[in-house]
Amino acid sequence: MADVKFSKVTKKFNENLILNGVDAEIRDHEFVVIVGPSGCGKTTLLRMLAGLEEITDGEIHIDNVLVNNMHPSKRQIAMVFQDYALYPHMTVEENMSFALRLRKAPKAEIKERVTEAANILQLTTLLKRMPKQLSGGQRQRVAIGRAIVRKPKVFLFDEPLSNLDAKLREEMRVEIAKLYQRLNATIIYVTHDQVEAMTLAGRIMVMNHGIIQQVGTPIEVYRKPVNLFVAGFIGSPTMNFIRGKLKVEGDKLYLKNDDISLYIPSFLLSKTAEHDGREVVVGVRPDDVLVGGAAREKCSEKLDGMLEVSELLGHRENLYIKVGDTRVLATVEAFFNQSPGSKVAVCFNYENMHVFDKATTQRING
Amino acid sequence: MEILYSVYEVLWFVFIVIAGIALIEGYFYYHFQFYDRRWFFPAALLGFPLAGAAGCFAMGLVTEPVRIFLWLLGSEGLIAPFFRHIVKGRSKLAYLLLAPAFIGLALLLVYPFVFEVYLSFSDLKLTTIMQWKNTGYLPFVGLRQYIDVFTTSPLSEVTFWALLGRTLWWTFINVFFHVAGGFTLALLLNNHIRFKGFYRTLLVIPWAMPQVVAVLAMRGEFHAQYGFINIMLGKLAAAYPFLAGLGLGPVQWLSNYPLTTCTLINIWLGIPFMMVVILGGLQSISSSYYDAADIDGASYLQKLRFITIPLIRPVMMPAVTLGTVWTFNNINVIYLVTGQSGGTERADILVSALYKAAFTYNRYSYSAAFAIVIFAILFFVSVFYLKSFDAAKEER
């Protein structure tokens, strides 16, 4: 097993800048999920690590060895592709042993390793099948098996679950988590699905526009997003954003816009006077929006809203509330006993509120 | 005025075709629609034979209307019960829509084939053709024509077996180089190279040109004195004497090496088709297989062997089958290259010999039997190919 280091990695397709100086270190035995919207460069970064894309500038080290010009097969990595890339004319067994056969490994060893991987992934009964005779989940497992057989230093997963349906995706997510516990390998996993990122990762690397926005444990990224992008990308449903200007009235700080006048407590933003007149965006997760009775009990400062739509999810309920022209989403325990069109009181859980500078989009509260 | 007359002729032809289709459709419509009426049988048995016989007589097609009437009555006597008791008006629209195409095929394929089989069991040749024309009678000779095919020469000296061997060799060499050349060019074109579209267009030209033009142009290039091939060979030999020492020099292509010339020309003609087919196959292979193979550590040749070739097999098999049949049946090149220059027999393959047997030596029944033998050979080759193609498809 090994660590991976990206230093100022840049990628250009002609004049298009895809990756703009990525610096990151992935430690031994770590499960890192690279997450970001499509086109953010995450797959390109992974393919560069695998050696399938040229590196325009910068350096990539695997296990302290510079791999920039090393052939993919020499980098001791294994990759699981989004479309699995199982060779359609080979059986499961042949697919899994292909790399070893190319390397002319002894037959006994090949058999042993394939059997071992098949056992781990419950593929033993499928070894003689062709890929087209397998279901999506089974193909996915074969693709992972093909990676395991090679005993690589680093496993690369390129959106491995995005071709599966929702239920299977959940199952495979758990499988991959179990596999990680068992193999204890270095895994770099690319996805655009923040749920996969949150549930699987030891550390999350959030990317956008070819730049790493934030690296941290899932809980860090969730609790303390460093900028507006991360705040909006991580978490489901998406965080509410309220735009406005900070104003000092008396010695208290308020967020003001056309509809809302929201008190900002000093534990959120100290040095009240400094912030006077600053354009900011305040972020609140739907879970931290208190509505109705809860708002009346827990908050002193409330906003008046009007319930637009409520969506029942079962144990929770999504409430879309209009406060002036701003729409706020609140997720509350089912059942919320008010019908659309009625007036509701809204307030926010200040402890979990995020304040971002509108111009720089960076987080400004602690 | 001539142009008006041509237009009139074309329109008349179109009218005849439409009228024919309308008659056929009406005939079937009657059988589909009224099969359960009480007057179905009497009307059908009386009306159609009468109308048919009268029509044929009126158009001057037959001289004995009564005989034709009885013939038609007999066939209607079979057709009408078939529609009443078996078809029962089911799938009317489908069959009415199919009828014109079906009848066209019957006229263009089934009738000639049946007639050919009939010919192959009789003895029609230059000396009996007038007898056939005058009496309508041809002697039945059983399998004699078939025996002759295998025992006598269709031409003046080459035997059937020599022709067969030559044809198989010709087919193998041609298809081999078509595939090899097409595959190489397709691999080159599948790379990221500049002016790809331009190269592709250039390479497809021999295939896109009318074959007659392409073959005759190339035949000119094989001219002993003025063709570029001999000119180049001559210049090469002059510039590098050691090549001349090895025996390189201008050659009398058309008279001394007719089959080689035909083969070279046909290879040149056939490569583009294979190239286009294989290029299509190559472009349909997902690049992620190559990515996976790269990570698995496959070299260029290993990728070719383990990924590219197995994955283009499904598109290759039908192309190779077609190429084999086309090459086996390729009379154009042989005829155009050799047929005019005094008619050497040294380049003849089965089909060109067949053509000569029929239209130079005027042995019609013999050629009919010969054609059926060739058809049988090709039929088995195709069935074998398609079977193995199905097997290959099963594998995926």
JSON list of N, CA and C in Angstrom, two decimals, chain A residues 86-146:
[
{"chain": "A", "resi": 86, "resn": "LEU", "atom": "N", "xyz": [-15.48, -4.35, -18.85]},
{"chain": "A", "resi": 86, "resn": "LEU", "atom": "CA", "xyz": [-15.18, -5.79, -18.86]},
{"chain": "A", "resi": 86, "resn": "LEU", "atom": "C", "xyz": [-15.04, -6.22, -20.31]},
{"chain": "A", "resi": 87, "resn": "TYR", "atom": "N", "xyz": [-14.00, -6.98, -20.62]},
{"chain": "A", "resi": 87, "resn": "TYR", "atom": "CA", "xyz": [-13.81, -7.43, -22.00]},
{"chain": "A", "resi": 87, "resn": "TYR", "atom": "C", "xyz": [-14.96, -8.36, -22.36]},
{"chain": "A", "resi": 88, "resn": "PRO", "atom": "N", "xyz": [-15.79, -7.99, -23.33]},
{"chain": "A", "resi": 88, "resn": "PRO", "atom": "CA", "xyz": [-17.04, -8.73, -23.55]},
{"chain": "A", "resi": 88, "resn": "PRO", "atom": "C", "xyz": [-16.84, -10.14, -24.08]},
{"chain": "A", "resi": 89, "resn": "HIS", "atom": "N", "xyz": [-15.65, -10.41, -24.64]},
{"chain": "A", "resi": 89, "resn": "HIS", "atom": "CA", "xyz": [-15.45, -11.73, -25.24]},
{"chain": "A", "resi": 89, "resn": "HIS", "atom": "C", "xyz": [-14.71, -12.67, -24.30]},
{"chain": "A", "resi": 90, "resn": "MET", "atom": "N", "xyz": [-14.51, -12.25, -23.06]},
{"chain": "A", "resi": 90, "resn": "MET", "atom": "CA", "xyz": [-13.82, -13.12, -22.10]},
{"chain": "A", "resi": 90, "resn": "MET", "atom": "C", "xyz": [-14.77, -13.45, -20.95]},
{"chain": "A", "resi": 91, "resn": "THR", "atom": "N", "xyz": [-14.59, -14.64, -20.36]},
{"chain": "A", "resi": 91, "resn": "THR", "atom": "CA", "xyz": [-15.40, -15.00, -19.21]},
{"chain": "A", "resi": 91, "resn": "THR", "atom": "C", "xyz": [-14.97, -14.16, -18.02]},
{"chain": "A", "resi": 92, "resn": "VAL", "atom": "N", "xyz": [-15.75, -14.27, -16.96]},
{"chain": "A", "resi": 92, "resn": "VAL", "atom": "CA", "xyz": [-15.42, -13.55, -15.73]},
{"chain": "A", "resi": 92, "resn": "VAL", "atom": "C", "xyz": [-14.00, -13.90, -15.30]},
{"chain": "A", "resi": 93, "resn": "GLU", "atom": "N", "xyz": [-13.71, -15.19, -15.34]},
{"chain": "A", "resi": 93, "resn": "GLU", "atom": "CA", "xyz": [-12.40, -15.64, -14.90]},
{"chain": "A", "resi": 93, "resn": "GLU", "atom": "C", "xyz": [-11.29, -15.05, -15.78]},
{"chain": "A", "resi": 94, "resn": "GLU", "atom": "N", "xyz": [-11.52, -15.09, -17.09]},
{"chain": "A", "resi": 94, "resn": "GLU", "atom": "CA", "xyz": [-10.50, -14.56, -18.01]},
{"chain": "A", "resi": 94, "resn": "GLU", "atom": "C", "xyz": [-10.33, -13.06, -17.83]},
{"chain": "A", "resi": 95, "resn": "ASN", "atom": "N", "xyz": [-11.46, -12.38, -17.58]},
{"chain": "A", "resi": 95, "resn": "ASN", "atom": "CA", "xyz": [-11.39, -10.95, -17.32]},
{"chain": "A", "resi": 95, "resn": "ASN", "atom": "C", "xyz": [-10.52, -10.66, -16.11]},
{"chain": "A", "resi": 96, "resn": "MET", "atom": "N", "xyz": [-10.76, -11.44, -15.05]},
{"chain": "A", "resi": 96, "resn": "MET", "atom": "CA", "xyz": [-10.06, -11.17, -13.80]},
{"chain": "A", "resi": 96, "resn": "MET", "atom": "C", "xyz": [-8.59, -11.53, -13.90]},
{"chain": "A", "resi": 97, "resn": "SER", "atom": "N", "xyz": [-8.28, -12.54, -14.71]},
{"chain": "A", "resi": 97, "resn": "SER", "atom": "CA", "xyz": [-6.88, -12.98, -14.74]},
{"chain": "A", "resi": 97, "resn": "SER", "atom": "C", "xyz": [-6.09, -12.34, -15.87]},
{"chain": "A", "resi": 98, "resn": "PHE", "atom": "N", "xyz": [-6.73, -11.47, -16.64]},
{"chain": "A", "resi": 98, "resn": "PHE", "atom": "CA", "xyz": [-6.08, -10.95, -17.86]},
{"chain": "A", "resi": 98, "resn": "PHE", "atom": "C", "xyz": [-4.73, -10.31, -17.56]},
{"chain": "A", "resi": 99, "resn": "ALA", "atom": "N", "xyz": [-4.70, -9.44, -16.56]},
{"chain": "A", "resi": 99, "resn": "ALA", "atom": "CA", "xyz": [-3.44, -8.74, -16.24]},
{"chain": "A", "resi": 99, "resn": "ALA", "atom": "C", "xyz": [-2.35, -9.73, -15.85]},
{"chain": "A", "resi": 100, "resn": "LEU", "atom": "N", "xyz": [-2.74, -10.72, -15.05]},
{"chain": "A", "resi": 100, "resn": "LEU", "atom": "CA", "xyz": [-1.73, -11.69, -14.59]},
{"chain": "A", "resi": 100, "resn": "LEU", "atom": "C", "xyz": [-1.25, -12.55, -15.76]},
{"chain": "A", "resi": 101, "resn": "ARG", "atom": "N", "xyz": [-2.18, -12.90, -16.65]},
{"chain": "A", "resi": 101, "resn": "ARG", "atom": "CA", "xyz": [-1.78, -13.71, -17.80]},
{"chain": "A", "resi": 101, "resn": "ARG", "atom": "C", "xyz": [-0.83, -12.93, -18.69]},
{"chain": "A", "resi": 102, "resn": "LEU", "atom": "N", "xyz": [-1.10, -11.64, -18.86]},
{"chain": "A", "resi": 102, "resn": "LEU", "atom": "CA", "xyz": [-0.19, -10.82, -19.67]},
{"chain": "A", "resi": 102, "resn": "LEU", "atom": "C", "xyz": [1.19, -10.77, -19.05]},
{"chain": "A", "resi": 103, "resn": "ARG", "atom": "N", "xyz": [1.20, -10.78, -17.72]},
{"chain": "A", "resi": 103, "resn": "ARG", "atom": "CA", "xyz": [2.48, -10.71, -17.00]},
{"chain": "A", "resi": 103, "resn": "ARG", "atom": "C", "xyz": [3.15, -12.07, -16.97]},
{"chain": "A", "resi": 104, "resn": "LYS", "atom": "N", "xyz": [2.48, -13.10, -17.52]},
{"chain": "A", "resi": 104, "resn": "LYS", "atom": "CA", "xyz": [2.98, -14.48, -17.51]},
{"chain": "A", "resi": 104, "resn": "LYS", "atom": "C", "xyz": [3.23, -14.98, -16.09]},
{"chain": "A", "resi": 105, "resn": "ALA", "atom": "N", "xyz": [2.30, -14.68, -15.21]},
{"chain": "A", "resi": 105, "resn": "ALA", "atom": "CA", "xyz": [2.40, -15.19, -13.84]},
{"chain": "A", "resi": 105, "resn": "ALA", "atom": "C", "xyz": [2.16, -16.70, -13.87]},
{"chain": "A", "resi": 106, "resn": "PRO", "atom": "N", "xyz": [2.71, -17.43, -12.91]},
{"chain": "A", "resi": 106, "resn": "PRO", "atom": "CA", "xyz": [2.50, -18.88, -12.88]},
{"chain": "A", "resi": 106, "resn": "PRO", "atom": "C", "xyz": [1.01, -19.21, -12.74]},
{"chain": "A", "resi": 107, "resn": "LYS", "atom": "N", "xyz": [0.61, -20.32, -13.40]},
{"chain": "A", "resi": 107, "resn": "LYS", "atom": "CA", "xyz": [-0.82, -20.66, -13.45]},
{"chain": "A", "resi": 107, "resn": "LYS", "atom": "C", "xyz": [-1.42, -20.84, -12.06]},
{"chain": "A", "resi": 108, "resn": "ALA", "atom": "N", "xyz": [-0.64, -21.49, -11.19]},
{"chain": "A", "resi": 108, "resn": "ALA", "atom": "CA", "xyz": [-1.15, -21.77, -9.85]},
{"chain": "A", "resi": 108, "resn": "ALA", "atom": "C", "xyz": [-1.46, -20.46, -9.13]},
{"chain": "A", "resi": 109, "resn": "GLU", "atom": "N", "xyz": [-0.55, -19.49, -9.32]},
{"chain": "A", "resi": 109, "resn": "GLU", "atom": "CA", "xyz": [-0.74, -18.22, -8.63]},
{"chain": "A", "resi": 109, "resn": "GLU", "atom": "C", "xyz": [-1.98, -17.49, -9.17]},
{"chain": "A", "resi": 110, "resn": "ILE", "atom": "N", "xyz": [-2.11, -17.54, -10.49]},
{"chain": "A", "resi": 110, "resn": "ILE", "atom": "CA", "xyz": [-3.28, -16.89, -11.10]},
{"chain": "A", "resi": 110, "resn": "ILE", "atom": "C", "xyz": [-4.56, -17.48, -10.51]},
{"chain": "A", "resi": 111, "resn": "LYS", "atom": "N", "xyz": [-4.59, -18.80, -10.48]},
{"chain": "A", "resi": 111, "resn": "LYS", "atom": "CA", "xyz": [-5.79, -19.47, -10.01]},
{"chain": "A", "resi": 111, "resn": "LYS", "atom": "C", "xyz": [-6.08, -19.09, -8.55]},
{"chain": "A", "resi": 112, "resn": "GLU", "atom": "N", "xyz": [-5.00, -19.08, -7.76]},
{"chain": "A", "resi": 112, "resn": "GLU", "atom": "CA", "xyz": [-5.17, -18.78, -6.34]},
{"chain": "A", "resi": 112, "resn": "GLU", "atom": "C", "xyz": [-5.74, -17.37, -6.15]},
{"chain": "A", "resi": 113, "resn": "ARG", "atom": "N", "xyz": [-5.14, -16.42, -6.88]},
{"chain": "A", "resi": 113, "resn": "ARG", "atom": "CA", "xyz": [-5.58, -15.04, -6.70]},
{"chain": "A", "resi": 113, "resn": "ARG", "atom": "C", "xyz": [-7.00, -14.83, -7.19]},
{"chain": "A", "resi": 114, "resn": "VAL", "atom": "N", "xyz": [-7.34, -15.45, -8.32]},
{"chain": "A", "resi": 114, "resn": "VAL", "atom": "CA", "xyz": [-8.70, -15.29, -8.84]},
{"chain": "A", "resi": 114, "resn": "VAL", "atom": "C", "xyz": [-9.69, -15.90, -7.87]},
{"chain": "A", "resi": 115, "resn": "THR", "atom": "N", "xyz": [-9.35, -17.08, -7.35]},
{"chain": "A", "resi": 115, "resn": "THR", "atom": "CA", "xyz": [-10.26, -17.73, -6.40]},
{"chain": "A", "resi": 115, "resn": "THR", "atom": "C", "xyz": [-10.45, -16.87, -5.17]},
{"chain": "A", "resi": 116, "resn": "GLU", "atom": "N", "xyz": [-9.36, -16.29, -4.71]},
{"chain": "A", "resi": 116, "resn": "GLU", "atom": "CA", "xyz": [-9.44, -15.46, -3.51]},
{"chain": "A", "resi": 116, "resn": "GLU", "atom": "C", "xyz": [-10.36, -14.26, -3.75]},
{"chain": "A", "resi": 117, "resn": "ALA", "atom": "N", "xyz": [-10.12, -13.58, -4.88]},
{"chain": "A", "resi": 117, "resn": "ALA", "atom": "CA", "xyz": [-10.94, -12.41, -5.18]},
{"chain": "A", "resi": 117, "resn": "ALA", "atom": "C", "xyz": [-12.40, -12.81, -5.37]},
{"chain": "A", "resi": 118, "resn": "ALA", "atom": "N", "xyz": [-12.60, -13.96, -6.03]},
{"chain": "A", "resi": 118, "resn": "ALA", "atom": "CA", "xyz": [-13.97, -14.42, -6.26]},
{"chain": "A", "resi": 118, "resn": "ALA", "atom": "C", "xyz": [-14.66, -14.72, -4.95]},
{"chain": "A", "resi": 119, "resn": "ASN", "atom": "N", "xyz": [-13.91, -15.25, -4.01]},
{"chain": "A", "resi": 119, "resn": "ASN", "atom": "CA", "xyz": [-14.49, -15.52, -2.70]},
{"chain": "A", "resi": 119, "resn": "ASN", "atom": "C", "xyz": [-14.91, -14.23, -2.00]},
{"chain": "A", "resi": 120, "resn": "ILE", "atom": "N", "xyz": [-14.01, -13.26, -2.02]},
{"chain": "A", "resi": 120, "resn": "ILE", "atom": "CA", "xyz": [-14.31, -11.99, -1.37]},
{"chain": "A", "resi": 120, "resn": "ILE", "atom": "C", "xyz": [-15.59, -11.39, -1.94]},
{"chain": "A", "resi": 121, "resn": "LEU", "atom": "N", "xyz": [-15.73, -11.48, -3.26]},
{"chain": "A", "resi": 121, "resn": "LEU", "atom": "CA", "xyz": [-16.83, -10.78, -3.93]},
{"chain": "A", "resi": 121, "resn": "LEU", "atom": "C", "xyz": [-18.00, -11.69, -4.25]},
{"chain": "A", "resi": 122, "resn": "GLN", "atom": "N", "xyz": [-17.98, -12.92, -3.75]},
{"chain": "A", "resi": 122, "resn": "GLN", "atom": "CA", "xyz": [-19.06, -13.88, -4.02]},
{"chain": "A", "resi": 122, "resn": "GLN", "atom": "C", "xyz": [-19.28, -14.07, -5.51]},
{"chain": "A", "resi": 123, "resn": "LEU", "atom": "N", "xyz": [-18.19, -14.27, -6.23]},
{"chain": "A", "resi": 123, "resn": "LEU", "atom": "CA", "xyz": [-18.30, -14.46, -7.67]},
{"chain": "A", "resi": 123, "resn": "LEU", "atom": "C", "xyz": [-17.99, -15.90, -8.07]},
{"chain": "A", "resi": 124, "resn": "THR", "atom": "N", "xyz": [-17.76, -16.76, -7.08]},
{"chain": "A", "resi": 124, "resn": "THR", "atom": "CA", "xyz": [-17.28, -18.11, -7.38]},
{"chain": "A", "resi": 124, "resn": "THR", "atom": "C", "xyz": [-18.14, -18.84, -8.38]},
{"chain": "A", "resi": 125, "resn": "THR", "atom": "N", "xyz": [-19.46, -18.68, -8.26]},
{"chain": "A", "resi": 125, "resn": "THR", "atom": "CA", "xyz": [-20.33, -19.44, -9.16]},
{"chain": "A", "resi": 125, "resn": "THR", "atom": "C", "xyz": [-20.44, -18.80, -10.53]},
{"chain": "A", "resi": 126, "resn": "LEU", "atom": "N", "xyz": [-19.91, -17.60, -10.67]},
{"chain": "A", "resi": 126, "resn": "LEU", "atom": "CA", "xyz": [-20.09, -16.88, -11.93]},
{"chain": "A", "resi": 126, "resn": "LEU", "atom": "C", "xyz": [-18.85, -16.90, -12.80]},
{"chain": "A", "resi": 127, "resn": "LEU", "atom": "N", "xyz": [-17.80, -17.60, -12.36]},
{"chain": "A", "resi": 127, "resn": "LEU", "atom": "CA", "xyz": [-16.50, -17.47, -13.03]},
{"chain": "A", "resi": 127, "resn": "LEU", "atom": "C", "xyz": [-16.54, -17.84, -14.50]},
{"chain": "A", "resi": 128, "resn": "LYS", "atom": "N", "xyz": [-17.42, -18.76, -14.88]},
{"chain": "A", "resi": 128, "resn": "LYS", "atom": "CA", "xyz": [-17.43, -19.23, -16.27]},
{"chain": "A", "resi": 128, "resn": "LYS", "atom": "C", "xyz": [-18.38, -18.43, -17.15]},
{"chain": "A", "resi": 129, "resn": "ARG", "atom": "N", "xyz": [-19.07, -17.45, -16.56]},
{"chain": "A", "resi": 129, "resn": "ARG", "atom": "CA", "xyz": [-20.05, -16.70, -17.33]},
{"chain": "A", "resi": 129, "resn": "ARG", "atom": "C", "xyz": [-19.38, -15.62, -18.17]},
{"chain": "A", "resi": 130, "resn": "MET", "atom": "N", "xyz": [-20.13, -15.18, -19.19]},
{"chain": "A", "resi": 130, "resn": "MET", "atom": "CA", "xyz": [-19.69, -14.04, -19.98]},
{"chain": "A", "resi": 130, "resn": "MET", "atom": "C", "xyz": [-20.27, -12.77, -19.34]},
{"chain": "A", "resi": 131, "resn": "PRO", "atom": "N", "xyz": [-19.60, -11.64, -19.53]},
{"chain": "A", "resi": 131, "resn": "PRO", "atom": "CA", "xyz": [-20.12, -10.41, -18.91]},
{"chain": "A", "resi": 131, "resn": "PRO", "atom": "C", "xyz": [-21.58, -10.12, -19.27]},
{"chain": "A", "resi": 132, "resn": "LYS", "atom": "N", "xyz": [-21.97, -10.43, -20.50]},
{"chain": "A", "resi": 132, "resn": "LYS", "atom": "CA", "xyz": [-23.34, -10.07, -20.88]},
{"chain": "A", "resi": 132, "resn": "LYS", "atom": "C", "xyz": [-24.38, -10.91, -20.15]},
{"chain": "A", "resi": 133, "resn": "GLN", "atom": "N", "xyz": [-23.92, -12.00, -19.54]},
{"chain": "A", "resi": 133, "resn": "GLN", "atom": "CA", "xyz": [-24.87, -12.85, -18.80]},
{"chain": "A", "resi": 133, "resn": "GLN", "atom": "C", "xyz": [-25.00, -12.40, -17.35]},
{"chain": "A", "resi": 134, "resn": "LEU", "atom": "N", "xyz": [-24.35, -11.29, -17.00]},
{"chain": "A", "resi": 134, "resn": "LEU", "atom": "CA", "xyz": [-24.37, -10.85, -15.61]},
{"chain": "A", "resi": 134, "resn": "LEU", "atom": "C", "xyz": [-25.26, -9.63, -15.46]},
{"chain": "A", "resi": 135, "resn": "SER", "atom": "N", "xyz": [-25.77, -9.44, -14.25]},
{"chain": "A", "resi": 135, "resn": "SER", "atom": "CA", "xyz": [-26.53, -8.22, -13.95]},
{"chain": "A", "resi": 135, "resn": "SER", "atom": "C", "xyz": [-25.55, -7.08, -13.71]},
{"chain": "A", "resi": 136, "resn": "GLY", "atom": "N", "xyz": [-26.09, -5.87, -13.64]},
{"chain": "A", "resi": 136, "resn": "GLY", "atom": "CA", "xyz": [-25.24, -4.70, -13.43]},
{"chain": "A", "resi": 136, "resn": "GLY", "atom": "C", "xyz": [-24.38, -4.81, -12.18]},
{"chain": "A", "resi": 137, "resn": "GLY", "atom": "N", "xyz": [-25.00, -5.25, -11.08]},
{"chain": "A", "resi": 137, "resn": "GLY", "atom": "CA", "xyz": [-24.26, -5.35, -9.83]},
{"chain": "A", "resi": 137, "resn": "GLY", "atom": "C", "xyz": [-23.16, -6.40, -9.91]},
{"chain": "A", "resi": 138, "resn": "GLN", "atom": "N", "xyz": [-23.48, -7.51, -10.60]},
{"chain": "A", "resi": 138, "resn": "GLN", "atom": "CA", "xyz": [-22.45, -8.56, -10.73]},
{"chain": "A", "resi": 138, "resn": "GLN", "atom": "C", "xyz": [-21.29, -8.08, -11.59]},
{"chain": "A", "resi": 139, "resn": "ARG", "atom": "N", "xyz": [-21.62, -7.36, -12.67]},
{"chain": "A", "resi": 139, "resn": "ARG", "atom": "CA", "xyz": [-20.54, -6.83, -13.51]},
{"chain": "A", "resi": 139, "resn": "ARG", "atom": "C", "xyz": [-19.65, -5.90, -12.69]},
{"chain": "A", "resi": 140, "resn": "GLN", "atom": "N", "xyz": [-20.30, -5.09, -11.86]},
{"chain": "A", "resi": 140, "resn": "GLN", "atom": "CA", "xyz": [-19.55, -4.17, -11.02]},
{"chain": "A", "resi": 140, "resn": "GLN", "atom": "C", "xyz": [-18.60, -4.95, -10.12]},
{"chain": "A", "resi": 141, "resn": "ARG", "atom": "N", "xyz": [-19.11, -6.05, -9.57]},
{"chain": "A", "resi": 141, "resn": "ARG", "atom": "CA", "xyz": [-18.26, -6.83, -8.68]},
{"chain": "A", "resi": 141, "resn": "ARG", "atom": "C", "xyz": [-17.09, -7.46, -9.45]},
{"chain": "A", "resi": 142, "resn": "VAL", "atom": "N", "xyz": [-17.36, -7.89, -10.69]},
{"chain": "A", "resi": 142, "resn": "VAL", "atom": "CA", "xyz": [-16.26, -8.45, -11.49]},
{"chain": "A", "resi": 142, "resn": "VAL", "atom": "C", "xyz": [-15.21, -7.38, -11.74]},
{"chain": "A", "resi": 143, "resn": "ALA", "atom": "N", "xyz": [-15.68, -6.17, -12.05]},
{"chain": "A", "resi": 143, "resn": "ALA", "atom": "CA", "xyz": [-14.74, -5.08, -12.30]},
{"chain": "A", "resi": 143, "resn": "ALA", "atom": "C", "xyz": [-13.87, -4.84, -11.07]},
{"chain": "A", "resi": 144, "resn": "ILE", "atom": "N", "xyz": [-14.49, -4.91, -9.90]},
{"chain": "A", "resi": 144, "resn": "ILE", "atom": "CA", "xyz": [-13.72, -4.73, -8.67]},
{"chain": "A", "resi": 144, "resn": "ILE", "atom": "C", "xyz": [-12.78, -5.92, -8.48]},
{"chain": "A", "resi": 145, "resn": "GLY", "atom": "N", "xyz": [-13.30, -7.12, -8.80]},
{"chain": "A", "resi": 145, "resn": "GLY", "atom": "CA", "xyz": [-12.47, -8.32, -8.67]},
{"chain": "A", "resi": 145, "resn": "GLY", "atom": "C", "xyz": [-11.23, -8.24, -9.53]},
{"chain": "A", "resi": 146, "resn": "ARG", "atom": "N", "xyz": [-11.41, -7.71, -10.75]},
{"chain": "A", "resi": 146, "resn": "ARG", "atom": "CA", "xyz": [-10.27, -7.57, -11.65]},
{"chain": "A", "resi": 146, "resn": "ARG", "atom": "C", "xyz": [-9.21, -6.68, -11.03]}
]
